[in-house]
Amino acid sequence: MTVGLHSSSSALLAENISYCIFRTGLTWQAFPAADVREVMPRPQLVCVPHSPLAFAGLCHVRSEFVPVVNLKRMLNESDMQDEQVLLILEDTDGPWGVLVDEVIALQRLEVSDAPESFEEDHSSLVVGWGIHDDAVIQILDHRRLRRLAEGYAEAG
């Protein structure tokens, strides 16, 4: 049963798609694998003066400048260690990156829907839940994540 789920979010939860499962802090999360262009070790980042805390900086990947956000900061998780992995995500106007602690699998998940959130905060990023090796996985919508990061930049 779907409870107030956006139609764009239901596409993220379609059966028989693979997810890129990763960890930020103590939380396990995933993006649909089709949205992840590349996974790489954390590159050198250039800090942008006066940028919001969630914006980690810019990096240069395959002849492109890629803006990078720090997912832990956006989710208000404590920074216990440096994020060591960069996920490069595709969007309509080019790639952007998300720093995470660890990528553990590329796998199909049986996913249940998350209730729709009308708030423009980190709770709106979770569009579903899955299980992998007895761990609960939050399925995230990368487009909502980007909109939220851009909102921080405009407010900052």
CSV table of N, CA and C in Angstrom, one decimal:
chain,number,residue,atom,x,y,z
A,1,MET,N,0.8,-1.2,0.0
A,1,MET,CA,0.0,0.0,0.0
A,1,MET,C,0.9,1.2,0.0
A,2,THR,N,0.6,2.2,-0.9
A,2,THR,CA,1.3,3.4,-1.0
A,2,THR,C,0.6,4.5,-0.2
A,3,VAL,N,1.3,5.2,0.7
A,3,VAL,CA,0.7,6.2,1.5
A,3,VAL,C,1.3,7.5,1.0
A,4,GLY,N,0.5,8.3,0.2
A,4,GLY,CA,0.9,9.6,-0.2
A,4,GLY,C,2.2,9.7,-0.8
A,5,LEU,N,2.6,8.7,-1.7
A,5,LEU,CA,3.9,8.7,-2.3
A,5,LEU,C,3.8,9.5,-3.7
A,6,HIS,N,4.7,10.4,-3.9
A,6,HIS,CA,4.8,11.1,-5.2
A,6,HIS,C,5.0,10.1,-6.3
A,7,SER,N,4.4,10.3,-7.5
A,7,SER,CA,4.6,9.4,-8.6
A,7,SER,C,6.0,9.3,-9.0
A,8,SER,N,6.8,10.4,-8.9
A,8,SER,CA,8.2,10.3,-9.3
A,8,SER,C,9.0,9.5,-8.3
A,9,SER,N,8.5,9.4,-7.1
A,9,SER,CA,9.2,8.6,-6.1
A,9,SER,C,8.9,7.1,-6.3
A,10,SER,N,7.6,6.8,-6.8
A,10,SER,CA,7.3,5.4,-7.0
A,10,SER,C,8.2,4.8,-8.1
A,11,ALA,N,8.7,5.6,-9.0
A,11,ALA,CA,9.6,5.1,-10.0
A,11,ALA,C,10.9,4.7,-9.3
A,12,LEU,N,11.3,5.3,-8.3
A,12,LEU,CA,12.5,5.0,-7.6
A,12,LEU,C,12.4,3.6,-6.9
A,13,LEU,N,11.1,3.2,-6.6
A,13,LEU,CA,10.9,2.0,-5.8
A,13,LEU,C,10.4,0.8,-6.7
A,14,ALA,N,10.6,1.0,-8.0
A,14,ALA,CA,10.2,-0.1,-8.8
A,14,ALA,C,10.9,-1.4,-8.5
A,15,GLU,N,10.2,-2.5,-8.7
A,15,GLU,CA,10.9,-3.8,-8.5
A,15,GLU,C,11.9,-4.1,-9.5
A,16,ASN,N,12.8,-5.0,-9.2
A,16,ASN,CA,13.9,-5.4,-10.1
A,16,ASN,C,14.8,-4.3,-10.6
A,17,ILE,N,15.1,-3.3,-9.7
A,17,ILE,CA,16.2,-2.4,-10.0
A,17,ILE,C,17.2,-2.6,-8.9
A,18,SER,N,18.4,-2.3,-9.3
A,18,SER,CA,19.5,-2.4,-8.3
A,18,SER,C,19.7,-1.1,-7.6
A,19,TYR,N,20.3,-1.1,-6.4
A,19,TYR,CA,20.5,0.0,-5.6
A,19,TYR,C,22.0,0.0,-5.2
A,20,CYS,N,22.6,1.2,-5.1
A,20,CYS,CA,23.9,1.4,-4.6
A,20,CYS,C,23.8,1.7,-3.1
A,21,ILE,N,24.2,0.7,-2.3
A,21,ILE,CA,24.0,0.8,-0.8
A,21,ILE,C,25.3,1.3,-0.2
A,22,PHE,N,25.1,2.3,0.7
A,22,PHE,CA,26.3,3.0,1.3
A,22,PHE,C,25.9,3.4,2.7
A,23,ARG,N,27.0,3.8,3.4
A,23,ARG,CA,26.9,4.2,4.8
A,23,ARG,C,27.4,5.6,5.0
A,24,THR,N,26.6,6.4,5.8
A,24,THR,CA,27.0,7.7,6.3
A,24,THR,C,26.8,7.6,7.8
A,25,GLY,N,27.9,7.8,8.5
A,25,GLY,CA,27.9,7.7,10.0
A,25,GLY,C,27.4,6.3,10.3
A,26,LEU,N,26.3,6.2,11.1
A,26,LEU,CA,25.8,4.9,11.5
A,26,LEU,C,24.6,4.5,10.7
A,27,THR,N,24.2,5.3,9.7
A,27,THR,CA,23.0,5.1,8.9
A,27,THR,C,23.4,4.4,7.5
A,28,TRP,N,22.6,3.4,7.1
A,28,TRP,CA,22.7,2.8,5.8
A,28,TRP,C,21.7,3.4,4.9
A,29,GLN,N,22.1,3.7,3.7
A,29,GLN,CA,21.2,4.4,2.7
A,29,GLN,C,21.5,3.8,1.3
A,30,ALA,N,20.7,4.2,0.4
A,30,ALA,CA,20.9,3.7,-1.0
A,30,ALA,C,20.3,4.7,-2.0
A,31,PHE,N,20.9,4.8,-3.2
A,31,PHE,CA,20.3,5.5,-4.3
A,31,PHE,C,20.1,4.4,-5.4
A,32,PRO,N,19.1,4.6,-6.3
A,32,PRO,CA,19.0,3.7,-7.4
A,32,PRO,C,20.3,3.7,-8.2
A,33,ALA,N,20.8,2.5,-8.5
A,33,ALA,CA,22.1,2.4,-9.1
A,33,ALA,C,22.2,3.1,-10.5
A,34,ALA,N,21.0,3.2,-11.2
A,34,ALA,CA,21.0,3.9,-12.4
A,34,ALA,C,21.3,5.4,-12.3
A,35,ASP,N,21.1,5.9,-11.1
A,35,ASP,CA,21.4,7.3,-10.9
A,35,ASP,C,22.9,7.6,-10.5
A,36,VAL,N,23.6,6.6,-10.2
A,36,VAL,CA,25.0,6.7,-9.7
A,36,VAL,C,25.9,6.4,-11.0
A,37,ARG,N,26.6,7.5,-11.4
A,37,ARG,CA,27.5,7.3,-12.5
A,37,ARG,C,28.8,6.7,-12.2
A,38,GLU,N,29.3,7.0,-11.0
A,38,GLU,CA,30.6,6.5,-10.6
A,38,GLU,C,30.8,6.5,-9.1
A,39,VAL,N,31.6,5.6,-8.6
A,39,VAL,CA,32.0,5.6,-7.2
A,39,VAL,C,33.5,5.6,-7.2
A,40,MET,N,34.1,6.6,-6.4
A,40,MET,CA,35.5,6.7,-6.4
A,40,MET,C,36.0,7.2,-5.1
A,41,PRO,N,37.3,6.9,-4.8
A,41,PRO,CA,37.9,7.4,-3.5
A,41,PRO,C,37.7,9.0,-3.5
A,42,ARG,N,37.7,9.5,-2.3
A,42,ARG,CA,37.5,10.9,-2.2
A,42,ARG,C,38.6,11.7,-2.8
A,43,PRO,N,38.3,12.5,-3.8
A,43,PRO,CA,39.4,13.3,-4.5
A,43,PRO,C,39.7,14.6,-3.6
A,44,GLN,N,40.7,15.3,-4.1
A,44,GLN,CA,41.0,16.6,-3.4
A,44,GLN,C,39.8,17.5,-3.7
A,45,LEU,N,39.3,18.2,-2.7
A,45,LEU,CA,38.2,19.2,-2.9
A,45,LEU,C,38.8,20.6,-2.7
A,46,VAL,N,38.2,21.5,-3.5
A,46,VAL,CA,38.5,22.9,-3.4
A,46,VAL,C,37.4,23.5,-2.6
A,47,CYS,N,37.7,24.2,-1.5
A,47,CYS,CA,36.6,24.8,-0.7
A,47,CYS,C,36.2,26.1,-1.4
A,48,VAL,N,35.0,26.4,-1.4
A,48,VAL,CA,34.4,27.7,-1.9
A,48,VAL,C,34.1,28.6,-0.8
A,49,PRO,N,34.8,29.8,-0.7
A,49,PRO,CA,34.5,30.7,0.4
A,49,PRO,C,33.0,31.1,0.5
A,50,HIS,N,32.6,31.2,1.7
A,50,HIS,CA,31.2,31.6,2.1
A,50,HIS,C,30.2,30.6,1.6
A,51,SER,N,30.5,29.4,1.4
A,51,SER,CA,29.5,28.4,1.0
A,51,SER,C,28.9,27.8,2.2
A,52,PRO,N,27.7,27.3,2.1
A,52,PRO,CA,27.0,26.6,3.2
A,52,PRO,C,27.8,25.4,3.7
A,53,LEU,N,27.5,25.1,4.9
A,53,LEU,CA,28.2,23.9,5.6
A,53,LEU,C,28.0,22.6,4.8
A,54,ALA,N,26.8,22.4,4.3
A,54,ALA,CA,26.5,21.2,3.6
A,54,ALA,C,27.3,21.0,2.3
A,55,PHE,N,27.8,22.1,1.7
A,55,PHE,CA,28.6,22.1,0.5
A,55,PHE,C,30.0,21.8,0.8
A,56,ALA,N,30.5,20.7,0.4
A,56,ALA,CA,31.9,20.3,0.8
A,56,ALA,C,32.9,21.0,-0.1
A,57,GLY,N,32.6,21.3,-1.3
A,57,GLY,CA,33.5,22.0,-2.3
A,57,GLY,C,33.3,21.5,-3.7
A,58,LEU,N,34.3,21.8,-4.5
A,58,LEU,CA,34.3,21.4,-5.9
A,58,LEU,C,35.5,20.4,-6.1
A,59,CYS,N,35.3,19.5,-7.0
A,59,CYS,CA,36.4,18.6,-7.5
A,59,CYS,C,36.4,18.5,-9.0
A,60,HIS,N,37.5,18.0,-9.5
A,60,HIS,CA,37.6,17.9,-11.0
A,60,HIS,C,37.7,16.4,-11.3
A,61,VAL,N,36.6,16.0,-12.0
A,61,VAL,CA,36.5,14.6,-12.4
A,61,VAL,C,36.3,14.4,-13.9
A,62,ARG,N,37.2,13.8,-14.5
A,62,ARG,CA,37.1,13.5,-16.0
A,62,ARG,C,36.7,14.8,-16.8
A,63,SER,N,37.5,15.8,-16.6
A,63,SER,CA,37.4,17.1,-17.3
A,63,SER,C,36.1,17.9,-17.0
A,64,GLU,N,35.5,17.6,-15.8
A,64,GLU,CA,34.3,18.3,-15.4
A,64,GLU,C,34.5,18.8,-14.0
A,65,PHE,N,34.1,20.0,-13.7
A,65,PHE,CA,34.0,20.5,-12.3
A,65,PHE,C,32.7,20.0,-11.7
A,66,VAL,N,32.8,19.4,-10.6
A,66,VAL,CA,31.7,18.7,-9.9
A,66,VAL,C,31.5,19.3,-8.6
A,67,PRO,N,30.3,19.9,-8.3
A,67,PRO,CA,30.0,20.3,-6.9
A,67,PRO,C,29.7,19.1,-6.1
A,68,VAL,N,30.2,19.2,-4.8
A,68,VAL,CA,30.1,18.0,-3.9
A,68,VAL,C,29.4,18.5,-2.6
A,69,VAL,N,28.4,17.7,-2.1
A,69,VAL,CA,27.8,17.9,-0.9
A,69,VAL,C,28.2,16.9,0.2
A,70,ASN,N,28.1,17.3,1.4
A,70,ASN,CA,28.5,16.4,2.5
A,70,ASN,C,27.1,15.9,3.1
A,71,LEU,N,26.8,14.6,2.8
A,71,LEU,CA,25.5,14.1,3.3
A,71,LEU,C,25.3,14.1,4.8
A,72,LYS,N,26.4,13.8,5.5
A,72,LYS,CA,26.3,13.8,7.0
A,72,LYS,C,25.9,15.1,7.5
A,73,ARG,N,26.5,16.2,7.0
A,73,ARG,CA,26.1,17.5,7.4
A,73,ARG,C,24.7,17.9,7.1
A,74,MET,N,24.2,17.4,5.9
A,74,MET,CA,22.8,17.7,5.5
A,74,MET,C,21.8,16.9,6.4
A,75,LEU,N,22.2,15.8,6.9
A,75,LEU,CA,21.4,14.9,7.7
A,75,LEU,C,21.6,15.2,9.2
A,76,ASN,N,22.4,16.2,9.5
A,76,ASN,CA,22.7,16.6,10.9
A,76,ASN,C,23.3,15.5,11.7
A,77,GLU,N,24.1,14.6,11.1
A,77,GLU,CA,24.8,13.6,11.8
A,77,GLU,C,26.2,14.1,12.2
A,78,SER,N,26.7,13.6,13.3
A,78,SER,CA,28.0,14.0,13.8
A,78,SER,C,29.1,13.5,12.8
A,79,ASP,N,30.1,14.3,12.7
A,79,ASP,CA,31.2,14.0,11.8
A,79,ASP,C,32.3,13.2,12.6
A,80,MET,N,32.1,11.9,12.8
A,80,MET,CA,33.0,11.1,13.5
A,80,MET,C,34.3,10.8,12.8
A,81,GLN,N,34.2,10.8,11.4
A,81,GLN,CA,35.4,10.5,10.6
A,81,GLN,C,35.2,11.2,9.3
A,82,ASP,N,36.2,11.3,8.5
A,82,ASP,CA,36.1,11.9,7.2
A,82,ASP,C,35.5,10.9,6.2
A,83,GLU,N,34.7,11.4,5.4
A,83,GLU,CA,34.1,10.6,4.3
A,83,GLU,C,35.1,10.3,3.3
A,84,GLN,N,35.2,9.0,3.0
A,84,GLN,CA,36.3,8.6,2.1
A,84,GLN,C,35.9,8.2,0.7
A,85,VAL,N,34.6,8.2,0.4
A,85,VAL,CA,34.1,7.8,-0.9
A,85,VAL,C,33.2,8.9,-1.5
A,86,LEU,N,33.4,9.1,-2.8
A,86,LEU,CA,32.5,10.0,-3.5
A,86,LEU,C,31.6,9.3,-4.5
A,87,LEU,N,30.3,9.6,-4.4
A,87,LEU,CA,29.4,9.1,-5.4
A,87,LEU,C,29.2,10.2,-6.4
A,88,ILE,N,29.3,9.9,-7.6
A,88,ILE,CA,29.0,10.9,-8.7
A,88,ILE,C,27.6,10.5,-9.2
A,89,LEU,N,26.7,11.5,-9.1
A,89,LEU,CA,25.3,11.3,-9.5
A,89,LEU,C,25.0,12.1,-10.8
A,90,GLU,N,24.2,11.6,-11.6
A,90,GLU,CA,23.8,12.3,-12.8
A,90,GLU,C,22.5,13.0,-12.6
A,91,ASP,N,22.5,14.2,-13.1
A,91,ASP,CA,21.2,15.0,-13.1
A,91,ASP,C,21.1,15.7,-14.4
A,92,THR,N,20.0,16.4,-14.7
A,92,THR,CA,19.7,16.9,-16.0
A,92,THR,C,20.7,18.0,-16.4
A,93,ASP,N,21.3,18.7,-15.5
A,93,ASP,CA,22.3,19.7,-15.9
A,93,ASP,C,23.7,19.4,-15.5
A,94,GLY,N,24.0,18.1,-15.4
A,94,GLY,CA,25.3,17.6,-15.2
A,94,GLY,C,25.5,16.9,-13.9
A,95,PRO,N,26.7,16.4,-13.7
A,95,PRO,CA,27.0,15.5,-12.5
A,95,PRO,C,27.2,16.4,-11.3
A,96,TRP,N,27.0,15.8,-10.1
A,96,TRP,CA,27.3,16.3,-8.8
A,96,TRP,C,27.7,15.2,-7.9
A,97,GLY,N,28.3,15.5,-6.8
A,97,GLY,CA,28.8,14.5,-5.9
A,97,GLY,C,28.3,14.5,-4.5
A,98,VAL,N,28.3,13.3,-3.9
A,98,VAL,CA,27.9,13.1,-2.5
A,98,VAL,C,29.0,12.4,-1.8
A,99,LEU,N,29.5,12.9,-0.7
A,99,LEU,CA,30.5,12.2,0.1
A,99,LEU,C,29.8,11.3,1.1
A,100,VAL,N,30.3,10.0,1.1
A,100,VAL,CA,29.8,9.0,2.1
A,100,VAL,C,31.0,8.3,2.7
A,101,ASP,N,30.7,7.5,3.7
A,101,ASP,CA,31.8,6.9,4.4
A,101,ASP,C,32.2,5.6,3.8
A,102,GLU,N,31.2,4.8,3.2
A,102,GLU,CA,31.6,3.5,2.7
A,102,GLU,C,30.5,3.1,1.7
A,103,VAL,N,30.8,2.4,0.6
A,103,VAL,CA,29.9,1.8,-0.3
A,103,VAL,C,30.0,0.3,-0.1
A,104,ILE,N,28.9,-0.4,0.1
A,104,ILE,CA,29.0,-1.8,0.5
A,104,ILE,C,28.5,-2.8,-0.6
A,105,ALA,N,27.6,-2.3,-1.4
A,105,ALA,CA,27.0,-3.3,-2.4
A,105,ALA,C,26.2,-2.6,-3.5
A,106,LEU,N,26.1,-3.3,-4.5
A,106,LEU,CA,25.2,-2.9,-5.6
A,106,LEU,C,24.3,-4.1,-5.7
A,107,GLN,N,23.0,-3.9,-5.3
A,107,GLN,CA,22.1,-5.0,-5.1
A,107,GLN,C,20.7,-4.7,-5.3
A,108,ARG,N,19.9,-5.6,-5.7
A,108,ARG,CA,18.4,-5.5,-5.8
A,108,ARG,C,17.9,-5.6,-4.3
A,109,LEU,N,16.9,-4.7,-4.0
A,109,LEU,CA,16.3,-4.7,-2.7
A,109,LEU,C,14.8,-4.8,-2.8
A,110,GLU,N,14.2,-5.5,-1.9
A,110,GLU,CA,12.7,-5.4,-1.8
A,110,GLU,C,12.5,-4.2,-0.9
A,111,VAL,N,11.7,-3.2,-1.5
A,111,VAL,CA,11.6,-1.9,-0.9
A,111,VAL,C,10.1,-1.6,-0.6
A,112,SER,N,9.9,-1.1,0.6
A,112,SER,CA,8.6,-0.6,1.0
A,112,SER,C,8.6,0.9,1.0
A,113,ASP,N,7.4,1.5,0.7
A,113,ASP,CA,7.3,2.9,0.5
A,113,ASP,C,7.4,3.6,1.9
A,114,ALA,N,7.9,4.8,1.8
A,114,ALA,CA,7.9,5.7,3.0
A,114,ALA,C,6.8,6.7,2.8
A,115,PRO,N,6.1,7.1,3.9
A,115,PRO,CA,5.1,8.1,3.8
A,115,PRO,C,5.6,9.4,3.2
A,116,GLU,N,4.8,10.1,2.5
A,116,GLU,CA,5.2,11.4,1.9
A,116,GLU,C,5.5,12.4,3.0
A,117,SER,N,6.5,13.2,2.8
A,117,SER,CA,6.8,14.3,3.7
A,117,SER,C,6.6,15.6,3.0
A,118,PHE,N,5.9,16.5,3.7
A,118,PHE,CA,5.6,17.8,3.1
A,118,PHE,C,6.6,18.8,3.6
A,119,GLU,N,7.5,18.4,4.4
A,119,GLU,CA,8.6,19.3,4.9
A,119,GLU,C,9.7,19.3,3.9
A,120,GLU,N,10.4,20.5,3.8
A,120,GLU,CA,11.6,20.6,3.0
A,120,GLU,C,12.8,20.4,3.9
A,121,ASP,N,12.9,19.2,4.5
A,121,ASP,CA,14.1,19.0,5.3
A,121,ASP,C,14.6,17.6,5.0
A,122,HIS,N,15.5,17.1,5.8
A,122,HIS,CA,16.1,15.8,5.4
A,122,HIS,C,15.1,14.6,5.5
A,123,SER,N,14.0,14.7,6.2
A,123,SER,CA,13.1,13.6,6.2
A,123,SER,C,12.4,13.4,4.9
A,124,SER,N,12.4,14.5,4.0
A,124,SER,CA,11.7,14.3,2.7
A,124,SER,C,12.6,13.6,1.7
A,125,LEU,N,13.8,13.3,2.1
A,125,LEU,CA,14.8,12.6,1.2
A,125,LEU,C,14.5,11.1,1.2
A,126,VAL,N,13.9,10.5,2.2
A,126,VAL,CA,13.7,9.1,2.3
A,126,VAL,C,12.3,8.8,1.6
A,127,VAL,N,12.4,8.0,0.6
A,127,VAL,CA,11.3,7.6,-0.2
A,127,VAL,C,10.9,6.1,0.0
A,128,GLY,N,11.7,5.4,0.7
A,128,GLY,CA,11.4,4.0,0.9
A,128,GLY,C,12.4,3.3,1.9
A,129,TRP,N,12.2,2.1,2.2
A,129,TRP,CA,13.0,1.3,3.1
A,129,TRP,C,13.3,-0.1,2.6
A,130,GLY,N,14.5,-0.6,2.8
A,130,GLY,CA,14.8,-1.9,2.4
A,130,GLY,C,15.6,-2.6,3.5
A,131,ILE,N,15.9,-3.9,3.3
A,131,ILE,CA,16.7,-4.7,4.2
A,131,ILE,C,17.9,-5.3,3.4
A,132,HIS,N,19.1,-5.2,4.0
A,132,HIS,CA,20.3,-5.8,3.4
A,132,HIS,C,21.1,-6.3,4.6
A,133,ASP,N,21.3,-7.7,4.6
A,133,ASP,CA,22.1,-8.3,5.7
A,133,ASP,C,21.7,-7.8,7.1
A,134,ASP,N,20.4,-7.9,7.3
A,134,ASP,CA,19.8,-7.5,8.6
A,134,ASP,C,19.9,-6.0,9.0
A,135,ALA,N,20.3,-5.2,8.0
A,135,ALA,CA,20.4,-3.7,8.3
A,135,ALA,C,19.3,-3.0,7.5
A,136,VAL,N,18.7,-2.1,8.1
A,136,VAL,CA,17.6,-1.3,7.5
A,136,VAL,C,18.3,-0.2,6.6
A,137,ILE,N,17.8,-0.1,5.4
A,137,ILE,CA,18.4,0.8,4.4
A,137,ILE,C,17.4,1.8,4.1
A,138,GLN,N,17.8,3.1,4.1
A,138,GLN,CA,16.9,4.2,3.7
A,138,GLN,C,17.1,4.4,2.2
A,139,ILE,N,16.1,4.4,1.4
A,139,ILE,CA,16.2,4.7,0.0
A,139,ILE,C,16.0,6.2,-0.1
A,140,LEU,N,17.0,6.8,-0.7
A,140,LEU,CA,17.0,8.3,-0.9
A,140,LEU,C,16.7,8.7,-2.3
A,141,ASP,N,16.0,9.9,-2.4
A,141,ASP,CA,15.8,10.5,-3.7
A,141,ASP,C,16.8,11.5,-3.9
A,142,HIS,N,17.7,11.3,-4.9
A,142,HIS,CA,18.9,12.2,-5.1
A,142,HIS,C,18.4,13.6,-5.6
A,143,ARG,N,17.3,13.6,-6.3
A,143,ARG,CA,16.8,14.9,-6.8
A,143,ARG,C,16.3,15.8,-5.7
A,144,ARG,N,15.7,15.2,-4.7
A,144,ARG,CA,15.3,15.9,-3.5
A,144,ARG,C,16.5,16.4,-2.7
A,145,LEU,N,17.5,15.5,-2.6
A,145,LEU,CA,18.7,15.9,-1.9
A,145,LEU,C,19.4,17.1,-2.6
A,146,ARG,N,19.4,17.1,-3.9
A,146,ARG,CA,20.0,18.2,-4.6
A,146,ARG,C,19.2,19.5,-4.4
A,147,ARG,N,17.9,19.4,-4.4
A,147,ARG,CA,17.0,20.6,-4.2
A,147,ARG,C,17.3,21.1,-2.8
A,148,LEU,N,17.4,20.2,-1.8
A,148,LEU,CA,17.6,20.6,-0.4
A,148,LEU,C,19.0,21.3,-0.3
A,149,ALA,N,20.0,20.8,-0.9
A,149,ALA,CA,21.3,21.4,-0.9
A,149,ALA,C,21.3,22.7,-1.6
A,150,GLU,N,20.6,22.9,-2.7
A,150,GLU,CA,20.5,24.2,-3.3
A,150,GLU,C,19.7,25.2,-2.5
A,151,GLY,N,18.8,24.7,-1.7
A,151,GLY,CA,18.0,25.6,-0.8
A,151,GLY,C,18.9,26.1,0.3
A,152,TYR,N,19.8,25.2,0.8
A,152,TYR,CA,20.8,25.7,1.8
A,152,TYR,C,21.7,26.7,1.2
A,153,ALA,N,22.1,26.5,-0.1
A,153,ALA,CA,23.0,27.5,-0.7
A,153,ALA,C,22.3,28.8,-0.9
A,154,GLU,N,21.0,28.8,-1.3
A,154,GLU,CA,20.3,30.1,-1.5
A,154,GLU,C,20.1,30.8,-0.1
A,155,ALA,N,19.8,30.0,0.9
A,155,ALA,CA,19.6,30.6,2.3
A,155,ALA,C,20.9,31.1,2.9
A,156,GLY,N,22.0,30.5,2.5
A,156,GLY,CA,23.3,30.8,3.1
A,156,GLY,C,23.8,32.1,2.6
